[in-house]
């Protein structure tokens, strides 16, 4: 059951698709107070209450115990003290002995969450602008709440199957030759690969929808050659449009009045990579249609996937913020600066980027109203994603394209995925990657992953290898790193063979992962779930923060500590440990419910399969199209007959129906041995373990 409560005059954020009447009775669970425009929602917490949700945020899966803030921000330092990152996913789930409900704050502006920070036993959530719809969702389980929520906000984006392949990326690939080298190095060593991301350096002076004519003299030829090699190019598109007379995107945007404007009616100018830039007013449908249509330029060259960046929007400075900073600095010039003055001076320039004042300097057109940016700030990236997604549909509605964005808001989950932004090559961020997976899934973002190996800072061989051991399970499996950091492609390391072997596991599991992903997407479910969702009556499972459920049959518990040779794992039920060294080399260890130390050497990837479930494994392949899903080896530990379903399709058609892709898999046990059947496939049951061990 979902009920809507209206506060102030909310606008349509595009997140919610179902129109529910506003309730006239007071909102349950929270006491509401209004204060100079803002609205606060407060409630008390019992000792055992847990709070899930908030999508892309730092800290644990249970969000209780800290402050969070929905305010999309380009921030490359994902430390524990950060209230938010690039996205606003205002969904919370409260779970305890006395309550079970979800609450969604459909608010495009700033929202703050005090979830047991000021007082451990109380919550206070504040909408700064006070214009919002609040949805209260009551169902019988956490999983059901998320399912009902998805019914409200719409089905998740479907990527093409090739997007589940391994993707290599680096801020710095700047030429045709460099891209070809990256691909060759992978192919020569048989390291599987399906995509290469092109970061801003492919562009001509950082202009969207252009490419450097000297470095990429024949882009179509490059995409064709790559395609022949089963590799797709995935160029980046930034939100800011370079200010340059003669650059058609700039000229058209000015002529048609498509950019966000200041109070005086002049277009707002902010600086990003190309220097002074304009910002398309993505909140307008006509602007989305225009900008979304531009992607065709690269698609005409054979491109089938994109990533949208800098769409919080990130601002290095505005003319105004820079002028103020210079003025302040001038005022301090020549003075004997004490500690306060010195800090004031450095903070002045540090604060020029993504400056709160700048976000109040420009306006969007919403219907016939001008709305100041800060009131709708958190929608900007989502609307850019929507522009691209709608553009792809117009370009070819029969096909799926890859799209993932940095900034997002619920609603954008219908148009694309997200990557988890500029993490650091820290062990803690491997764990954060794991913990964000279920939280993002709750909010509808199923196609996601983090920069494997870490974006900022220098990775290490063991960190990258361990991170890949998580990455083999995340839908977006991309190795990406920043400019000026240590080279991070698998082939740069002495342990590249171990990395290759790890990546092969992903390809062997592709039939399973794709099947589970598509079923989750088409049935409004989640691919990754906290253990609390599946074992709500198991107190230990409910508090487990470093293991997550994957699909309907598995649990993962990656090693995320330096120099560890295994880890503690809690099994809420009997499970079969598959200790992978590669797609073909693995041990099967039946394990009883309870606490275990699980050995996992640096080269070993553990996967846990629930007892009486089976997971199919394909032969190793070097690209997704080469994965042969018609011949599968089944892994499992079963006591009797088991039936399951596998979903598959052509991997690219946009029109898919669950019914059309499902095949029944049946496993029979007779005289202690298993045999299996699946129409149209060869299934090998010889690795299935039967009965008490
Ligand atoms: O301010 O395009 O998160 O993945 O490599 C940096 C350069 C801009 C931020 C993205 C990152 C990308 C980088 N971009």
XYZ file of C-alpha atoms and ligand atoms in Angstrom:
707
model
C 0.000 0.000 0.000
C 1.362 3.404 -0.974
C 0.021 6.698 0.261
C 0.985 10.186 -0.830
C 1.272 13.218 1.442
C 1.696 16.632 -0.073
C 3.623 19.550 1.432
C 3.788 23.060 -0.029
C 3.568 23.183 -3.827
C 5.637 20.309 -5.131
C 6.671 20.120 -8.766
C 6.689 16.995 -10.894
C 10.229 15.642 -10.615
C 9.596 12.891 -13.145
C 10.460 10.253 -10.548
C 6.949 9.026 -9.829
C 4.854 7.642 -12.667
C 1.683 6.741 -10.806
C -0.646 9.539 -9.849
C -1.945 8.941 -6.360
C -4.440 11.273 -4.676
C -2.953 13.224 -1.761
C -4.127 11.974 1.625
C -5.966 14.396 3.845
C -5.200 12.562 7.082
C -1.935 13.242 8.960
C 1.112 11.343 7.787
C 1.829 8.223 9.847
C 5.145 7.361 11.554
C 6.491 10.933 11.664
C 5.640 14.135 13.451
C 5.766 17.037 11.036
C 6.958 20.545 11.836
C 7.219 23.555 9.549
C 9.804 26.231 10.021
C 10.215 29.230 7.674
C 9.499 27.254 4.553
C 11.304 24.080 5.489
C 9.481 20.979 6.669
C 10.887 18.449 9.118
C 9.807 14.880 9.728
C 10.767 13.380 13.064
C 10.391 10.001 14.694
C 11.862 8.048 17.581
C 13.923 4.918 17.060
C 13.875 1.744 19.073
C 17.103 0.021 19.945
C 16.623 -2.607 17.222
C 15.410 -0.329 14.395
C 17.424 -0.377 11.214
C 17.317 2.095 8.336
C 18.132 1.044 4.791
C 18.193 2.986 1.543
C 19.694 6.310 0.417
C 21.311 4.704 -2.630
C 24.660 6.235 -3.413
C 25.941 7.311 0.007
C 28.994 6.456 2.111
C 29.029 4.281 5.252
C 27.268 0.998 5.863
C 24.178 -0.683 4.472
C 22.243 0.155 7.635
C 22.335 3.954 7.425
C 21.445 4.525 11.072
C 23.922 6.557 13.089
C 24.949 9.451 10.906
C 24.060 12.561 8.932
C 23.305 12.415 5.244
C 22.405 15.089 2.754
C 20.829 15.015 -0.657
C 22.754 17.620 -2.571
C 24.420 16.332 -5.716
C 28.063 17.238 -5.658
C 31.234 16.571 -7.614
C 33.403 15.412 -4.748
C 36.307 13.060 -5.363
C 36.952 12.455 -1.685
C 34.527 9.798 -0.524
C 35.369 9.857 3.161
C 33.102 8.710 5.960
C 32.289 12.264 6.904
C 30.561 12.992 3.595
C 26.798 13.351 3.803
C 26.263 12.654 0.142
C 27.987 12.182 -3.183
C 26.805 12.761 -6.765
C 23.250 11.559 -6.387
C 20.048 11.989 -4.398
C 18.131 8.809 -3.774
C 15.601 9.855 -1.163
C 14.223 6.437 -0.305
C 14.469 5.059 3.233
C 13.271 1.773 4.671
C 12.584 1.476 8.389
C 12.693 -1.986 9.843
C 12.316 -3.089 13.449
C 10.149 -5.065 15.817
C 7.453 -2.409 15.850
C 7.632 -0.973 12.369
C 8.222 -1.828 8.775
C 7.714 0.791 6.094
C 9.377 2.679 3.291
C 9.314 6.424 2.803
C 10.193 8.310 -0.341
C 10.771 12.058 -0.272
C 10.100 13.242 -3.802
C 11.911 16.519 -3.466
C 14.224 17.981 -6.135
C 15.998 20.269 -3.646
C 18.188 19.806 -0.601
C 17.079 17.252 1.971
C 18.994 16.511 5.169
C 18.822 13.306 7.167
C 19.756 13.053 10.816
C 19.447 9.315 11.300
C 20.356 8.900 14.939
C 23.237 11.375 14.840
C 22.104 14.121 17.215
C 20.470 11.509 19.402
C 20.944 7.828 18.752
C 17.256 7.225 19.318
C 15.749 9.760 16.955
C 15.441 10.697 13.350
C 14.881 14.130 11.826
C 14.578 14.591 8.094
C 14.310 18.080 6.677
C 13.225 19.310 3.295
C 14.916 22.690 3.035
C 12.393 24.095 0.548
C 9.342 22.370 1.965
C 7.747 21.673 -1.421
C 7.521 17.928 -1.806
C 5.446 14.791 -1.978
C 6.127 12.113 0.584
C 5.166 8.528 -0.166
C 4.683 6.031 2.626
C 4.960 2.432 1.495
C 3.693 -0.401 3.664
C 4.187 -4.013 2.675
C 4.922 -7.237 4.485
C 8.693 -7.322 3.870
C 11.613 -5.112 2.923
C 11.794 -6.807 -0.480
C 8.089 -6.193 -1.031
C 8.482 -2.522 -0.119
C 11.166 -2.112 -2.775
C 9.025 -3.973 -5.270
C 6.043 -1.716 -4.570
C 8.289 1.332 -4.789
C 9.469 0.306 -8.239
C 5.829 0.004 -9.226
C 5.590 3.690 -8.352
C 8.736 4.927 -10.109
C 8.892 2.563 -13.070
C 10.952 -0.229 -14.487
C 14.729 -0.141 -14.386
C 16.875 0.513 -17.417
C 17.914 -2.482 -19.512
C 21.470 -2.424 -20.839
C 22.575 -4.552 -23.794
C 24.231 -7.844 -22.840
C 27.650 -6.720 -24.023
C 27.555 -4.108 -21.230
C 28.070 -7.010 -18.805
C 31.504 -7.622 -20.269
C 34.759 -6.349 -18.840
C 35.347 -2.691 -19.686
C 38.716 -0.972 -19.624
C 38.846 2.761 -19.047
C 41.360 5.430 -18.196
C 41.317 9.167 -18.007
C 43.899 9.790 -20.638
C 43.309 7.561 -23.665
C 43.783 10.221 -26.279
C 44.263 8.643 -29.678
C 43.147 5.990 -32.089
C 46.507 4.263 -31.643
C 46.241 4.244 -27.874
C 42.783 2.663 -27.929
C 43.988 0.004 -30.349
C 46.974 -0.743 -28.126
C 44.775 -1.235 -25.072
C 42.624 -3.707 -26.975
C 45.593 -5.534 -28.466
C 47.280 -5.915 -25.095
C 44.143 -7.580 -23.762
C 43.574 -9.796 -26.789
C 47.243 -10.864 -27.015
C 47.088 -12.119 -23.437
C 43.551 -13.496 -23.723
C 42.298 -11.128 -21.055
C 38.551 -10.923 -21.796
C 37.300 -7.507 -22.923
C 34.062 -6.031 -24.282
C 34.481 -2.276 -24.079
C 36.883 0.633 -23.863
C 35.792 3.958 -22.417
C 36.990 7.134 -23.996
C 37.416 9.912 -21.451
C 37.453 13.664 -22.189
C 40.736 13.517 -24.090
C 39.077 12.075 -27.200
C 37.182 15.327 -27.696
C 38.253 18.313 -29.687
C 39.034 20.884 -26.974
C 36.550 19.203 -24.619
C 33.626 20.033 -26.867
C 30.702 17.615 -26.506
C 29.899 15.534 -29.590
C 33.243 16.292 -31.263
C 36.417 14.259 -31.482
C 39.977 15.340 -32.010
C 40.449 15.172 -35.780
C 44.214 14.590 -35.586
C 44.113 11.902 -32.920
C 40.983 10.220 -34.260
C 41.193 10.793 -38.001
C 38.634 8.105 -38.835
C 36.407 7.332 -35.903
C 34.082 5.135 -37.921
C 36.942 2.981 -39.054
C 38.054 2.649 -35.440
C 34.614 1.594 -34.170
C 34.314 -0.849 -37.082
C 37.692 -2.402 -36.378
C 36.897 -2.593 -32.695
C 33.552 -4.140 -33.468
C 35.299 -6.799 -35.530
C 37.377 -7.449 -32.458
C 34.186 -7.619 -30.312
C 34.982 -4.398 -28.475
C 32.718 -1.350 -28.160
C 33.887 2.218 -27.648
C 32.126 4.152 -24.909
C 32.751 7.907 -25.142
C 32.097 10.352 -22.306
C 29.746 13.327 -22.625
C 29.974 16.229 -20.164
C 27.137 18.495 -19.105
C 28.871 21.813 -19.873
C 28.936 23.131 -23.445
C 32.056 25.062 -24.429
C 31.539 28.762 -25.050
C 32.930 29.184 -28.539
C 31.465 31.029 -31.480
C 31.244 28.697 -34.456
C 30.837 25.549 -32.341
C 27.384 24.492 -33.450
C 26.171 23.118 -30.100
C 27.055 26.440 -28.497
C 25.588 28.507 -31.328
C 22.343 26.579 -31.499
C 21.927 26.607 -27.736
C 22.306 30.396 -27.680
C 20.049 30.970 -30.685
C 17.306 28.753 -29.348
C 17.710 29.976 -25.783
C 18.406 26.455 -24.493
C 20.877 27.284 -21.707
C 20.150 28.079 -18.080
C 19.984 31.809 -17.435
C 20.775 34.318 -14.746
C 18.161 36.620 -13.232
C 19.060 39.269 -15.824
C 18.128 36.908 -18.661
C 21.708 36.381 -19.843
C 22.973 32.807 -20.098
C 24.866 31.640 -17.041
C 28.552 30.975 -17.633
C 30.441 28.482 -15.503
C 33.787 26.881 -16.137
C 34.481 23.192 -16.565
C 37.032 21.370 -18.739
C 36.728 23.575 -21.814
C 36.913 26.720 -19.660
C 33.854 28.984 -19.876
C 30.788 26.936 -20.655
C 27.004 27.070 -20.907
C 24.647 24.577 -19.289
C 21.674 23.136 -21.168
C 18.396 23.481 -19.311
C 17.753 19.727 -19.207
C 14.590 20.252 -17.192
C 12.934 21.400 -20.439
C 11.606 18.786 -22.800
C 12.623 20.716 -25.927
C 16.178 21.056 -24.613
C 16.352 17.349 -23.820
C 15.148 16.535 -27.325
C 17.802 18.816 -28.816
C 20.731 17.648 -26.678
C 19.622 14.001 -26.746
C 19.579 14.189 -30.525
C 23.256 15.176 -30.625
C 24.393 11.741 -29.446
C 23.415 10.557 -32.931
C 26.569 12.152 -34.233
C 28.691 9.578 -32.448
C 26.175 6.792 -32.998
C 26.419 7.441 -36.710
C 30.120 6.613 -36.299
C 29.250 3.251 -34.764
C 29.149 4.119 -31.066
C 26.641 2.130 -28.959
C 27.308 3.344 -25.453
C 28.045 6.503 -23.461
C 28.813 7.768 -19.990
C 27.486 11.138 -18.836
C 29.762 13.066 -16.508
C 29.992 16.385 -14.632
C 26.215 16.598 -14.449
C 25.679 17.604 -10.819
C 26.457 20.022 -12.515
C 30.109 20.368 -11.514
C 31.394 23.941 -11.702
C 35.067 24.823 -11.441
C 34.110 28.471 -11.040
C 31.754 31.119 -12.318
C 32.835 34.610 -13.339
C 31.011 35.878 -10.276
C 32.537 33.478 -7.758
C 35.972 34.048 -9.216
C 35.593 37.848 -9.110
C 34.529 37.660 -5.459
C 37.489 35.479 -4.614
C 39.944 37.855 -6.321
C 38.390 40.774 -4.512
C 38.725 39.068 -1.184
C 42.296 38.072 -1.933
C 43.113 41.618 -2.965
C 41.757 42.793 0.365
C 44.190 40.513 2.128
C 47.159 41.316 -0.080
C 50.185 42.622 1.798
C 48.695 41.915 5.201
C 50.443 39.924 7.884
C 48.061 36.968 7.830
C 47.618 35.064 11.072
C 46.148 31.641 11.161
C 42.597 32.823 10.453
C 43.586 35.132 7.632
C 45.762 32.489 5.973
C 42.985 29.944 6.104
C 40.494 32.484 4.865
C 42.664 33.157 1.856
C 43.171 29.521 0.894
C 39.536 28.642 1.588
C 38.446 31.520 -0.634
C 39.901 29.870 -3.688
C 39.102 26.339 -2.549
C 35.464 27.329 -2.222
C 35.127 28.670 -5.743
C 34.337 25.226 -7.165
C 30.779 23.868 -6.793
C 29.987 26.982 -4.815
C 26.584 27.049 -3.132
C 26.112 30.679 -4.172
C 26.665 29.786 -7.831
C 23.789 27.319 -7.676
C 21.566 30.254 -6.711
C 22.722 32.391 -9.622
C 20.861 30.668 -12.423
C 17.354 29.607 -13.342
C 15.483 26.856 -15.153
C 12.293 27.224 -17.087
C 9.680 24.882 -15.672
C 6.429 25.341 -17.588
C 6.096 29.118 -17.738
C 7.896 29.701 -14.447
C 11.539 30.514 -13.798
C 12.802 28.269 -11.018
C 16.043 29.040 -9.247
C 18.511 26.207 -9.704
C 19.055 25.391 -6.034
C 15.343 24.522 -5.691
C 15.701 21.757 -8.279
C 19.442 21.115 -8.110
C 19.267 17.365 -7.645
C 17.357 16.827 -10.890
C 19.995 18.138 -13.256
C 22.030 14.974 -13.875
C 18.928 12.805 -14.008
C 17.455 15.009 -16.702
C 20.666 14.828 -18.714
C 20.466 11.031 -18.501
C 16.849 11.231 -19.590
C 17.823 13.439 -22.532
C 20.305 10.795 -23.674
C 17.988 7.844 -23.025
C 15.130 9.464 -24.923
C 17.543 10.377 -27.698
C 18.635 6.749 -28.042
C 15.028 5.633 -28.329
C 14.423 8.103 -31.108
C 17.624 7.043 -32.798
C 16.725 3.363 -32.803
C 13.870 2.247 -30.631
C 14.496 -1.397 -31.429
C 17.901 -1.493 -29.707
C 19.337 -1.185 -26.220
C 22.285 1.163 -25.725
C 24.715 1.408 -22.859
C 24.382 4.494 -20.697
C 25.663 5.266 -17.247
C 25.785 8.569 -15.498
C 27.637 10.088 -12.587
C 24.840 12.201 -11.159
C 21.360 10.797 -10.673
C 17.997 11.084 -8.989
C 15.366 8.388 -8.750
C 13.589 8.395 -12.117
C 16.885 8.308 -13.999
C 16.974 4.580 -13.180
C 14.560 4.154 -16.110
C 17.055 5.596 -18.601
C 20.497 4.474 -17.530
C 22.787 3.096 -14.880
C 25.271 4.892 -12.641
C 28.870 4.393 -11.743
C 29.854 5.198 -8.207
C 32.087 8.155 -9.034
C 35.627 9.094 -8.162
C 36.590 6.617 -5.490
C 40.172 6.139 -4.321
C 42.540 3.182 -4.483
C 41.779 2.342 -0.861
C 40.739 -0.983 0.624
C 37.905 0.822 2.375
C 36.449 1.783 -0.977
C 36.313 -1.827 -2.103
C 34.041 -2.419 0.874
C 32.089 0.745 0.093
C 31.554 -0.544 -3.458
C 30.046 -3.718 -2.000
C 27.821 -1.828 0.428
C 26.508 0.586 -2.185
C 25.301 -2.223 -4.442
C 22.179 -3.195 -2.467
C 21.425 0.409 -1.495
C 21.449 1.478 -5.151
C 19.369 -1.558 -6.118
C 16.694 -0.569 -3.585
C 16.351 2.711 -5.424
C 16.039 1.067 -8.849
C 19.627 1.478 -10.045
C 20.503 -2.070 -11.007
C 23.162 -1.393 -13.619
C 25.976 -0.090 -11.462
C 29.527 -0.670 -10.312
C 32.515 1.294 -9.077
C 35.883 2.066 -10.649
C 37.702 -1.221 -10.072
C 41.131 -0.672 -8.597
C 40.121 2.825 -7.524
C 40.032 6.072 -9.486
C 42.267 8.460 -7.528
C 45.594 7.443 -6.072
C 47.871 4.608 -7.063
C 46.432 1.146 -6.917
C 48.395 -1.931 -5.940
C 48.377 -5.338 -7.568
C 46.635 -7.026 -4.687
C 44.016 -4.287 -4.321
C 43.134 -4.431 -7.998
C 42.972 -8.211 -7.934
C 40.757 -8.295 -4.856
C 38.597 -5.541 -6.334
C 38.163 -7.529 -9.538
C 36.965 -10.393 -7.362
C 34.026 -8.167 -6.417
C 33.785 -6.671 -9.903
C 33.090 -10.054 -11.477
C 29.669 -9.845 -9.807
C 28.748 -6.177 -10.435
C 26.748 -5.469 -13.618
C 29.088 -2.645 -14.592
C 32.569 -4.200 -14.429
C 34.922 -1.397 -15.310
C 38.556 -0.766 -14.471
C 38.956 3.022 -14.492
C 41.595 5.348 -13.107
C 42.529 8.993 -13.059
C 45.097 10.921 -14.987
C 48.586 10.905 -13.431
C 47.993 7.752 -11.408
C 49.797 4.456 -11.853
C 48.849 2.562 -15.006
C 45.984 0.312 -14.034
C 45.210 -1.953 -16.982
C 45.447 -5.610 -15.978
C 48.331 -6.196 -18.382
C 50.539 -3.646 -16.611
C 50.968 -5.907 -13.599
C 53.196 -8.864 -12.849
C 50.095 -10.758 -11.691
C 48.196 -10.148 -14.931
C 47.528 -13.864 -15.351
C 45.753 -13.952 -12.000
C 43.729 -10.946 -13.096
C 42.881 -12.630 -16.360
C 41.812 -15.780 -14.545
C 39.607 -13.709 -12.271
C 37.950 -11.947 -15.202
C 37.207 -15.312 -16.839
C 34.956 -16.098 -13.871
C 32.721 -13.218 -14.893
C 32.293 -14.611 -18.381
C 31.552 -18.102 -17.095
C 28.922 -16.645 -14.778
C 27.440 -14.394 -17.464
C 24.440 -16.640 -18.247
C 23.573 -16.594 -14.548
C 24.269 -12.912 -13.952
C 22.436 -11.772 -17.060
C 19.490 -14.006 -16.252
C 19.260 -12.718 -12.687
C 19.758 -9.103 -13.736
C 17.055 -9.244 -16.374
C 14.612 -11.010 -14.086
C 15.235 -8.410 -11.387
C 14.744 -5.588 -13.881
C 11.648 -7.031 -15.535
C 10.002 -8.019 -12.257
C 10.853 -4.829 -10.343
C 13.206 -6.747 -8.079
C 16.750 -6.343 -6.814
C 19.889 -8.135 -7.968
C 21.802 -7.278 -4.777
C 20.088 -7.424 -1.407
C 21.286 -7.014 2.160
C 21.043 -10.283 4.099
C 18.435 -8.521 6.240
C 16.046 -8.638 3.274
C 16.272 -12.406 2.838
C 16.654 -13.507 6.463
C 14.619 -10.961 8.455
C 14.264 -13.257 11.461
C 17.982 -13.979 11.716
C 19.470 -11.316 13.970
C 23.025 -11.997 12.847
C 22.105 -11.847 9.159
C 20.262 -8.575 9.752
C 23.459 -7.003 11.092
C 25.771 -8.371 8.416
C 27.295 -5.487 6.523
C 30.008 -7.106 4.403
C 28.197 -9.912 2.623
C 25.306 -9.432 0.202
C 22.808 -11.623 -1.599
C 23.264 -11.862 -5.354
C 20.263 -12.972 -7.393
C 17.939 -15.557 -5.957
C 20.554 -18.257 -5.423
C 23.823 -16.742 -4.226
C 25.605 -14.774 -1.586
C 28.943 -13.029 -2.000
C 31.512 -12.245 0.661
C 34.542 -10.675 -0.980
C 37.878 -10.233 0.754
C 38.393 -6.498 1.240
C 41.404 -6.340 3.548
C 45.028 -5.957 2.648
C 47.158 -9.101 3.024
C 44.183 -11.192 4.144
C 44.197 -14.821 3.080
C 40.534 -15.378 3.845
C 37.805 -13.906 5.972
C 35.039 -14.557 8.422
C 31.746 -15.419 6.751
C 28.368 -15.878 8.375
C 26.103 -18.380 6.621
C 22.435 -17.837 7.442
C 21.700 -21.268 5.961
C 23.672 -24.158 4.485
C 25.537 -23.096 1.383
C 27.968 -24.463 -1.151
C 31.207 -22.515 -1.281
C 32.616 -22.262 -4.789
C 36.201 -21.151 -4.422
C 37.096 -19.982 -7.923
C 40.632 -19.575 -9.205
C 39.365 -19.252 -12.761
C 36.293 -20.154 -14.794
C 37.436 -23.761 -14.928
C 39.437 -24.158 -11.779
C 37.423 -24.175 -8.558
C 36.740 -26.167 -5.384
C 33.291 -27.013 -4.118
C 32.903 -27.026 -0.352
C 29.521 -27.733 1.258
C 29.230 -25.628 4.415
C 26.755 -25.679 7.260
C 24.924 -22.606 8.474
C 26.833 -20.583 11.057
C 30.133 -18.782 11.464
C 33.121 -19.832 9.426
C 36.610 -18.807 8.586
C 36.811 -19.129 4.800
C 40.224 -19.405 3.192
C 40.576 -17.269 0.101
C 44.096 -16.751 -1.150
C 44.896 -13.734 -3.279
C 43.953 -15.633 -6.423
C 40.673 -17.022 -5.069
C 37.157 -15.645 -5.504
C 34.558 -17.103 -3.150
C 30.909 -17.484 -4.155
C 28.243 -19.083 -1.980
C 25.296 -20.962 -3.476
C 22.289 -21.601 -1.251
C 21.625 -25.265 -0.536
C 19.013 -26.695 -2.899
C 19.724 -24.039 -5.513
C 21.788 -24.452 -8.646
C 23.885 -21.980 -10.610
C 24.876 -22.485 -14.243
C 28.412 -21.937 -15.446
C 29.490 -21.533 -19.066
C 32.853 -22.309 -20.598
C 35.342 -19.415 -20.520
C 35.113 -16.821 -23.293
C 36.987 -13.688 -24.236
C 33.983 -11.528 -25.066
C 30.306 -11.717 -24.207
C 29.123 -12.819 -27.657
C 31.422 -15.822 -27.412
C 29.805 -17.042 -24.208
C 28.002 -20.226 -25.141
C 24.875 -20.311 -22.993
C 23.658 -23.472 -24.674
C 26.164 -25.641 -22.819
C 26.117 -25.182 -19.096
C 27.673 -26.891 -16.128
C 25.515 -26.750 -13.018
C 26.955 -26.090 -9.599
C 25.005 -26.778 -6.450
C 24.465 -28.777 -3.315
C 21.033 -30.336 -3.311
C 19.019 -32.935 -1.443
C 16.295 -33.638 -3.968
C 14.740 -32.370 -7.164
C 15.198 -28.695 -7.918
C 13.565 -26.554 -10.544
C 14.811 -23.182 -11.655
C 14.482 -20.797 -14.582
C 17.075 -19.229 -16.806
C 16.363 -16.073 -18.724
C 18.096 -15.215 -21.978
C 17.401 -13.185 -25.095
C 19.306 -11.767 -28.053
C 21.003 -9.291 -25.730
C 20.213 -6.224 -27.788
C 16.500 -5.882 -28.626
C 14.733 -3.189 -26.656
C 11.378 -4.952 -26.658
C 11.738 -7.851 -24.294
C 9.189 -9.871 -22.404
C 10.096 -12.041 -19.485
C 7.886 -14.902 -20.682
C 9.693 -15.050 -24.000
C 13.116 -15.496 -22.462
C 12.503 -17.982 -19.674
C 13.451 -21.612 -19.913
C 12.758 -24.187 -17.254
C 15.691 -25.985 -15.744
C 14.932 -29.176 -13.882
C 17.314 -31.193 -11.793
C 16.338 -34.691 -10.677
C 17.989 -36.780 -8.047
C 17.946 -40.541 -8.343
C 20.047 -42.961 -6.348
C 22.162 -40.146 -5.015
C 23.102 -38.662 -8.371
C 21.725 -35.630 -10.141
C 20.693 -35.290 -13.749
C 19.389 -32.159 -15.388
C 17.400 -30.979 -18.361
C 16.769 -27.621 -19.953
C 15.069 -27.248 -23.358
C 17.489 -26.164 -26.056
C 20.546 -26.552 -23.853
C 23.037 -29.138 -22.832
C 23.258 -29.147 -19.071
C 25.873 -31.051 -17.172
C 24.860 -32.042 -13.637
C 28.004 -33.976 -12.790
C 29.345 -31.229 -10.499
C 26.206 -31.114 -8.383
C 26.731 -32.468 -4.892
C 23.870 -34.520 -3.518
C 22.791 -35.087 0.049
C 24.360 -34.839 3.509
C 28.136 -34.349 3.376
O 36.673 16.219 -12.800
O 36.670 13.168 -17.312
O 34.159 10.979 -12.407
O 35.504 9.226 -14.118
O 37.713 10.254 -15.518
C 37.084 15.034 -13.370
C 37.629 13.060 -16.310
C 36.150 14.726 -14.508
C 35.266 12.822 -13.409
C 34.782 11.425 -13.588
C 35.950 10.551 -13.947
C 36.588 11.051 -15.218
C 37.025 12.508 -15.033
N 35.881 13.327 -14.628
